[in-house]
Short mmCIF file of N, CA and C in Angstrom, two decimals:
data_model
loop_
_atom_site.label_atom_id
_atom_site.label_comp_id
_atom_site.label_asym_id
_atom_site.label_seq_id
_atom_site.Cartn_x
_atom_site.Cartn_y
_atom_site.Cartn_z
N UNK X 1 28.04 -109.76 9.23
CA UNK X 1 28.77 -110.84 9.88
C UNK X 1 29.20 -111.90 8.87
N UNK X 2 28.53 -112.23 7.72
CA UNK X 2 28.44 -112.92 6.83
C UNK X 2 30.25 -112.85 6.20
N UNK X 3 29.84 -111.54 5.86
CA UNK X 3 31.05 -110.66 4.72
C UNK X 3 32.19 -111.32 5.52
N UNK X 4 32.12 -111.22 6.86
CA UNK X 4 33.19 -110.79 8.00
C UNK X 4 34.17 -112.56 7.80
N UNK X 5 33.06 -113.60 8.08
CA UNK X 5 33.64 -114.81 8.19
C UNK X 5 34.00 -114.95 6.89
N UNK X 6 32.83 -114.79 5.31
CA UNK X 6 33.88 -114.71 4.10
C UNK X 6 35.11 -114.44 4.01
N UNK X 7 35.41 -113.01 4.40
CA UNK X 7 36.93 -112.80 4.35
C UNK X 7 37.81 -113.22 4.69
N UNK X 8 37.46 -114.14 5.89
CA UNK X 8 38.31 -114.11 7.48
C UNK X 8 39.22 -115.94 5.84
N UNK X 9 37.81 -116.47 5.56
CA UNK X 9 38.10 -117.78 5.26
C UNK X 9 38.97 -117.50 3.77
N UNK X 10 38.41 -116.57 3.34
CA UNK X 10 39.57 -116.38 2.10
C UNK X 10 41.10 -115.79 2.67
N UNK X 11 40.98 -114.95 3.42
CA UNK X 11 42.50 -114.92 4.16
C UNK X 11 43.16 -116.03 4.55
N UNK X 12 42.31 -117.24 5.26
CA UNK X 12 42.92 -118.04 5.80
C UNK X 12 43.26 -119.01 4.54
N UNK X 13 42.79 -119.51 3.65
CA UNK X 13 42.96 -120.16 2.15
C UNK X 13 43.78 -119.18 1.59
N UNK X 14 44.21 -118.05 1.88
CA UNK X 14 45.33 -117.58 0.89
C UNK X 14 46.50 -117.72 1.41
N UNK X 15 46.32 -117.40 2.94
CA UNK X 15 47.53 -117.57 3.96
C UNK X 15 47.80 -119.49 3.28
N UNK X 16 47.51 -120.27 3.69
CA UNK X 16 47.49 -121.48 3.44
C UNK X 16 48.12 -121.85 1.82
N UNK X 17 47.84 -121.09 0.74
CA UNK X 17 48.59 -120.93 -0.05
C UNK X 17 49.84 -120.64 -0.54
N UNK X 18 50.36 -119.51 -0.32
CA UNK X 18 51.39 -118.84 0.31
C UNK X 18 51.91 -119.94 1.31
N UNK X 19 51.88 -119.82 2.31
CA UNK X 19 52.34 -121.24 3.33
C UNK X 19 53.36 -122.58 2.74
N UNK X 20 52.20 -122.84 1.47
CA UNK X 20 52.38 -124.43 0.96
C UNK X 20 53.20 -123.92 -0.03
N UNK X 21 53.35 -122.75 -1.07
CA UNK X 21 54.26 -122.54 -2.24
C UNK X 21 55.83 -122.02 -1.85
N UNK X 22 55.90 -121.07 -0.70
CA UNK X 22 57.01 -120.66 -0.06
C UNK X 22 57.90 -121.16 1.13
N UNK X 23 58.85 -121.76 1.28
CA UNK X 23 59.05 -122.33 1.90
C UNK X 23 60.14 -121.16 3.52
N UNK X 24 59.73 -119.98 2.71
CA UNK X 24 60.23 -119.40 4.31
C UNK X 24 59.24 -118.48 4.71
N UNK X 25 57.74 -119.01 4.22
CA UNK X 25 56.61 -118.44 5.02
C UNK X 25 56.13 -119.76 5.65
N UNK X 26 56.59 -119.89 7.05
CA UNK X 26 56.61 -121.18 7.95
C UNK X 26 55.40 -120.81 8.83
N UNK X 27 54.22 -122.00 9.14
CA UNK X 27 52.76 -122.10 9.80
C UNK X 27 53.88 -123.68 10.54
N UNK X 28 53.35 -123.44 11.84
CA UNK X 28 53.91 -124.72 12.86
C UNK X 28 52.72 -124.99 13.27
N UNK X 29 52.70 -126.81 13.86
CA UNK X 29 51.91 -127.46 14.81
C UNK X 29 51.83 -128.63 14.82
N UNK X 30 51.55 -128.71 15.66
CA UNK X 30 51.72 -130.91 16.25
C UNK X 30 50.64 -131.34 15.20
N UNK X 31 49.19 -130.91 15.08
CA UNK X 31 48.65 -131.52 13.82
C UNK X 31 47.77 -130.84 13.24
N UNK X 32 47.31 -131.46 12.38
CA UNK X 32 46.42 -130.77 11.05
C UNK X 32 45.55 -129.32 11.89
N UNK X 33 44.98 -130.34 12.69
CA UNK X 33 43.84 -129.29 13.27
C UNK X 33 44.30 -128.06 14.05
N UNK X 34 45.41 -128.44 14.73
CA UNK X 34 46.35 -126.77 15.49
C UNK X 34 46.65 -126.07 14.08
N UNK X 35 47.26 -126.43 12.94
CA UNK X 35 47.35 -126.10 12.41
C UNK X 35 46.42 -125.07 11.36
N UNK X 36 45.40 -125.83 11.40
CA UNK X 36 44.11 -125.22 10.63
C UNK X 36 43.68 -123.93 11.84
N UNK X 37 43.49 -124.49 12.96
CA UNK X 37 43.62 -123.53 13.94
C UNK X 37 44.69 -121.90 14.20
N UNK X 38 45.60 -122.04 13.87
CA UNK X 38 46.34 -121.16 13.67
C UNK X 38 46.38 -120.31 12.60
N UNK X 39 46.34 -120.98 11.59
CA UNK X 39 45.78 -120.28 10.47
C UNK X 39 44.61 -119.09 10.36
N UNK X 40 43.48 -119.83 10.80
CA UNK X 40 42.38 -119.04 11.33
C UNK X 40 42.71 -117.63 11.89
N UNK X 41 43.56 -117.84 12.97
CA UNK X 41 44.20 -117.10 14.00
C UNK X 41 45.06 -116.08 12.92
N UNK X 42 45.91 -115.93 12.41
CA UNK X 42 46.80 -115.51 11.67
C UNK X 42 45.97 -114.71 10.31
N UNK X 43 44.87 -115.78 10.07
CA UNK X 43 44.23 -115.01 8.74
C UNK X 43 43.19 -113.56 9.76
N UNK X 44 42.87 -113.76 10.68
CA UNK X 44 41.96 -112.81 11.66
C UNK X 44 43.40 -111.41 12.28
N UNK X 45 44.24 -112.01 12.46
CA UNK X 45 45.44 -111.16 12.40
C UNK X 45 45.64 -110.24 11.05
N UNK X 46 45.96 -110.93 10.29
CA UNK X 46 46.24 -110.50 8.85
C UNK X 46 45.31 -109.38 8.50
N UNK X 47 43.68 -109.51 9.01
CA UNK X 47 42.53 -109.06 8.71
C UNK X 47 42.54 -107.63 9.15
N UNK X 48 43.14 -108.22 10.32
CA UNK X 48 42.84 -106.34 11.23
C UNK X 48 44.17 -105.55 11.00
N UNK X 49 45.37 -106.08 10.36
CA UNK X 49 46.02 -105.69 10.35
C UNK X 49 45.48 -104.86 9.02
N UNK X 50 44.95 -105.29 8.10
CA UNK X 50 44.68 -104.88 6.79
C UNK X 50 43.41 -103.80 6.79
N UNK X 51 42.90 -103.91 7.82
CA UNK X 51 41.55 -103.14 8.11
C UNK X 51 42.09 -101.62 8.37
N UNK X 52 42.98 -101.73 9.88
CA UNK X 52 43.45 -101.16 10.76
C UNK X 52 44.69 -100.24 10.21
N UNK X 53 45.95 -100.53 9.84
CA UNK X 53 47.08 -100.38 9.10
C UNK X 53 46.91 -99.84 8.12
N UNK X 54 46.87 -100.75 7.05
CA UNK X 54 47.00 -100.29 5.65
C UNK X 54 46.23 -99.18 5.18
N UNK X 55 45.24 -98.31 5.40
CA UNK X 55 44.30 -97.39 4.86
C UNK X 55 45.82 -96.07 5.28
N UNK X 56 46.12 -96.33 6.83
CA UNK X 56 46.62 -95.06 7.10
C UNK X 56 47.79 -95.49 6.04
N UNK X 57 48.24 -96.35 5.68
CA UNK X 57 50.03 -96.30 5.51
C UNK X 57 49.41 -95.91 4.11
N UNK X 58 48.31 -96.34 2.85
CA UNK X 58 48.13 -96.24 1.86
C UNK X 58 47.91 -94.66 1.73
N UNK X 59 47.15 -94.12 2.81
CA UNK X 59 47.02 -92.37 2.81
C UNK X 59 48.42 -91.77 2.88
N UNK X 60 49.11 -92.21 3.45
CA UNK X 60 50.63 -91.98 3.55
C UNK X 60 51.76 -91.72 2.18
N UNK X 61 51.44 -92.74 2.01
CA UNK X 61 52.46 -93.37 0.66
C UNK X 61 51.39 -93.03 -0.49
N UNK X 62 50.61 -91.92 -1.09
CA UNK X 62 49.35 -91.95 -1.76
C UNK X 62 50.45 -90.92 -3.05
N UNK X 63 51.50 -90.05 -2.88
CA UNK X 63 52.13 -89.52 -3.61
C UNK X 63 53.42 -90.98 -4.27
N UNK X 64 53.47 -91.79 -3.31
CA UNK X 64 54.43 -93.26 -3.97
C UNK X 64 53.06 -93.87 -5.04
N UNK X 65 51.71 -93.77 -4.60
CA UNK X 65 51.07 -94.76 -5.45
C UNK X 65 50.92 -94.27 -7.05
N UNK X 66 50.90 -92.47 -6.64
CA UNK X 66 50.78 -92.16 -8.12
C UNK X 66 52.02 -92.04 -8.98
N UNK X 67 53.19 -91.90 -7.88
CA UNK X 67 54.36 -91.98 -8.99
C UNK X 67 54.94 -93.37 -9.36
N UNK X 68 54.79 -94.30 -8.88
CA UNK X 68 54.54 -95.92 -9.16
C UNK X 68 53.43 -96.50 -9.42
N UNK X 69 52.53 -95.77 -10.21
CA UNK X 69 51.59 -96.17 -11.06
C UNK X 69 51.09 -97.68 -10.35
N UNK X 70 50.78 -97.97 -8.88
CA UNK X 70 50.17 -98.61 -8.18
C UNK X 70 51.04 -99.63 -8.16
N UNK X 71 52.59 -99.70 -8.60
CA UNK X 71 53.59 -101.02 -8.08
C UNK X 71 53.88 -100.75 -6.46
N UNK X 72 53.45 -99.77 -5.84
CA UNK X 72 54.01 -100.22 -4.35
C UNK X 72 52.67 -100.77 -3.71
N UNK X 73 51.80 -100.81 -3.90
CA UNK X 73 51.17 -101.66 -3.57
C UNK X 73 51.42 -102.92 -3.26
N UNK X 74 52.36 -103.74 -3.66
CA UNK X 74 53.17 -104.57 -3.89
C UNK X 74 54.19 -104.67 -2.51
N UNK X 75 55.05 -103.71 -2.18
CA UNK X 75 55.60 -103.35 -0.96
C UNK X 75 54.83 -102.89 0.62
N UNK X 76 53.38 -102.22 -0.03
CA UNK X 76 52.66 -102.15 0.67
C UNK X 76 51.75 -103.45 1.50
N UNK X 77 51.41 -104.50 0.73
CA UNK X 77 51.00 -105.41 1.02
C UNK X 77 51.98 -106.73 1.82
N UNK X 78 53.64 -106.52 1.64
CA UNK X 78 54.05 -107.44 1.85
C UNK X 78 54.67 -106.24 3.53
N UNK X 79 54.79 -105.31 3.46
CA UNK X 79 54.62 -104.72 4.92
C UNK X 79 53.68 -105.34 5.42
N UNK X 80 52.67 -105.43 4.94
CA UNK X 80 51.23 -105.85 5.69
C UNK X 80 51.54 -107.05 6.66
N UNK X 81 52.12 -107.75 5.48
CA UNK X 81 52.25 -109.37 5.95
C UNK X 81 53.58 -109.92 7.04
N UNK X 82 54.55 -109.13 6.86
CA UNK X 82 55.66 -108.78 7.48
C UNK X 82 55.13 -107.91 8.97
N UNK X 83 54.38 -107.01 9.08
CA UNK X 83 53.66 -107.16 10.38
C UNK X 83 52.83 -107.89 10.74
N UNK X 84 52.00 -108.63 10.62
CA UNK X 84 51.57 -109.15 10.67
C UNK X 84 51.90 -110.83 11.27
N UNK X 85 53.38 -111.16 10.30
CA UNK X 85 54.23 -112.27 11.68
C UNK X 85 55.12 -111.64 12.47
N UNK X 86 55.35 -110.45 12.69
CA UNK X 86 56.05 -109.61 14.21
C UNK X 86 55.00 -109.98 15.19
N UNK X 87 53.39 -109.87 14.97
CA UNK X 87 52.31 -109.66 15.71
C UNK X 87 52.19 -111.19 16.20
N UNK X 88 52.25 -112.58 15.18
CA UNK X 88 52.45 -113.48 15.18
C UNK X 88 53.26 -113.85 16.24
N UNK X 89 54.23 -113.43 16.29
CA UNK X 89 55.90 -113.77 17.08
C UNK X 89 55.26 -112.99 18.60
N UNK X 90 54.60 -111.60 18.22
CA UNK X 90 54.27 -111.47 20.03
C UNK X 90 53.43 -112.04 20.63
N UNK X 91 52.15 -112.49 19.75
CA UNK X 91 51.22 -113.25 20.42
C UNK X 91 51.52 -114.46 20.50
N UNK X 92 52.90 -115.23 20.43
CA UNK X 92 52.97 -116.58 20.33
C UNK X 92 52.18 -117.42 19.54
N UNK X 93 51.88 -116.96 18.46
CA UNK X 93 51.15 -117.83 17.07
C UNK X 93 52.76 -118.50 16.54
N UNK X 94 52.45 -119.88 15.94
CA UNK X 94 53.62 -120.05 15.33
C UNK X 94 53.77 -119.98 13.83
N UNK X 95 53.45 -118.42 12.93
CA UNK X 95 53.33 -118.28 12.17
C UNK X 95 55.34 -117.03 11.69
N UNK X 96 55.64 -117.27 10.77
CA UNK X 96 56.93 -116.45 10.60
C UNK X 96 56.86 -116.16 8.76
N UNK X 97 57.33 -115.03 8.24
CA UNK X 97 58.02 -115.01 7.36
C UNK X 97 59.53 -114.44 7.43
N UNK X 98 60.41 -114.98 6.71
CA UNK X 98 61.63 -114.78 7.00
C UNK X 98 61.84 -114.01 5.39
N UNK X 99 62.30 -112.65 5.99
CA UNK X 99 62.71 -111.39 4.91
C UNK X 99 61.87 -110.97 3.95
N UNK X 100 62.23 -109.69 3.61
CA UNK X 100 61.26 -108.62 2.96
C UNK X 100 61.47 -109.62 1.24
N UNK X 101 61.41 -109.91 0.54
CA UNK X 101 61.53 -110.53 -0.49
C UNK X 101 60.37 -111.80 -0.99
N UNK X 102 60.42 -112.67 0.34
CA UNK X 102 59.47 -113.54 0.47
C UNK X 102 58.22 -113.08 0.87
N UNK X 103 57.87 -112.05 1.42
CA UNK X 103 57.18 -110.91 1.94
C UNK X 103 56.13 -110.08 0.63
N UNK X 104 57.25 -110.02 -0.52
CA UNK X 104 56.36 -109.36 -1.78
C UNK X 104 56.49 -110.92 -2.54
N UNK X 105 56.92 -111.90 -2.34
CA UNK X 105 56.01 -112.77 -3.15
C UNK X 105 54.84 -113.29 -2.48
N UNK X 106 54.66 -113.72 -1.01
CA UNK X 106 53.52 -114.05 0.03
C UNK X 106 53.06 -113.10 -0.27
N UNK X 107 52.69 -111.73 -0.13
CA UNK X 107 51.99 -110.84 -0.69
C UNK X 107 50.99 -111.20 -1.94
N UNK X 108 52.01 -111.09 -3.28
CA UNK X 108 51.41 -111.27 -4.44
C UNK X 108 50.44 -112.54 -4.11
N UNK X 109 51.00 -113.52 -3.78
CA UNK X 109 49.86 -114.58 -3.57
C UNK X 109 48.87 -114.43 -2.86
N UNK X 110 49.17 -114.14 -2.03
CA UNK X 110 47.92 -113.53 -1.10
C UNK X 110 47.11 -112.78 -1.69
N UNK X 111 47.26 -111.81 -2.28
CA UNK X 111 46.50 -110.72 -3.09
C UNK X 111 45.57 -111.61 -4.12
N UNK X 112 46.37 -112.28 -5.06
CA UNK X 112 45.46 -112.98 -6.27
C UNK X 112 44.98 -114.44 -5.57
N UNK X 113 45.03 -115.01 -4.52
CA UNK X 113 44.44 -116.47 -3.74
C UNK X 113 42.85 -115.58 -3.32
N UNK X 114 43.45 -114.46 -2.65
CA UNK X 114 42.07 -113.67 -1.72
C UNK X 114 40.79 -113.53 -2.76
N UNK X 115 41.54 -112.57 -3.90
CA UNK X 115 41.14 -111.89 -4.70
C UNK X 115 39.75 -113.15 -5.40
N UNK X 116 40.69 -114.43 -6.06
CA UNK X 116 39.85 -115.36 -6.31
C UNK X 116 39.05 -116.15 -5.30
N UNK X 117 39.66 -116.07 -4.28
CA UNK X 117 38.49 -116.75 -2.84
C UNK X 117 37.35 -116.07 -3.17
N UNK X 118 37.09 -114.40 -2.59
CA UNK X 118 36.18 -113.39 -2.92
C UNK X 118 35.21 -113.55 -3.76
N UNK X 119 35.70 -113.92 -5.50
CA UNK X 119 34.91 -113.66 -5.97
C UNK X 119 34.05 -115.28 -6.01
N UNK X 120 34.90 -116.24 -5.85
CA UNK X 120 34.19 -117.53 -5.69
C UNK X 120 33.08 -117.47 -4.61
N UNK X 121 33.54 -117.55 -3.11
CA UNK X 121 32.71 -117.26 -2.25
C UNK X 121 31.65 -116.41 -1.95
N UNK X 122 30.48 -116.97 -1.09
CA UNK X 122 29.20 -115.74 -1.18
C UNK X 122 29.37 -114.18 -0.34
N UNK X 123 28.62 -113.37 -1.11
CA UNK X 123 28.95 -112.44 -0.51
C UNK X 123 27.47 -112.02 0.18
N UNK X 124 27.16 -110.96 1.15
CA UNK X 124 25.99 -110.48 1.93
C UNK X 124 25.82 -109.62 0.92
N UNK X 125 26.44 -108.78 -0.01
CA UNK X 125 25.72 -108.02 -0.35
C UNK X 125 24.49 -107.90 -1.58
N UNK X 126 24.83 -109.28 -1.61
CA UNK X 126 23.05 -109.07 -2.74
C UNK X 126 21.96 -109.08 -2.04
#
């Protein structure tokens, strides 16, 4: 359970990153706290999308990873995130990214924000 909220909070601090550097990965709300609230929401989205999704699409695309020497990963991750505000938009979260482009840079950030959340934050498994 530990691991579970770790992640959830480094998703949500990377989402929040991404957010504040890009200006057409748009988080809405009347104030701080809906806001922080949504986030939450969106990084727990993001989560299952990444849990759920990505293993099959990575088994998929596993002949793209070896002939792109692991650059679609890159495309792979910003799919992630790009579903992830479709899912946004159906559940009425007011979270959006606008086009595949901003998509692999929110990505990249996301990837290296998480990556350093992770290793900062505690983990259950010691």
């Amino acid at each position: 359970m530990k691991n579970f909220v770790v992640k959830t909070i480094a998703n949500a601090a990377a989402l929040a990153v991404a957010v504040w550097l890009l200006d057409k990965i748009t988080l809405t709300g009347d104030s701080t706290g809906k806001k922080i609230g949504t986030l939450i929401v969106v990084a727990l989205l993001f989560g299952l999308v990444n849990f759920l999704v990505k293993p099959v699409v990575k088994v998929l695309t596993f002949p793209l990873f070896i002939l792109t020497l692991g650059l679609i990963t890159l495309v792979v991750n910003a799919l992630m995130l790009l579903l992830t505000s479709w899912l946004s938009d159906k559940l009425d979260v007011s979270f959006h990214v606008d086009g595949f482009g901003t998509a692999v840079l929110g990505g990249l950030i996301i990837s290296i924000v998480s990556w350093a959340m992770n290793v900062v934050l505690p983990d259950d498994k010691d």
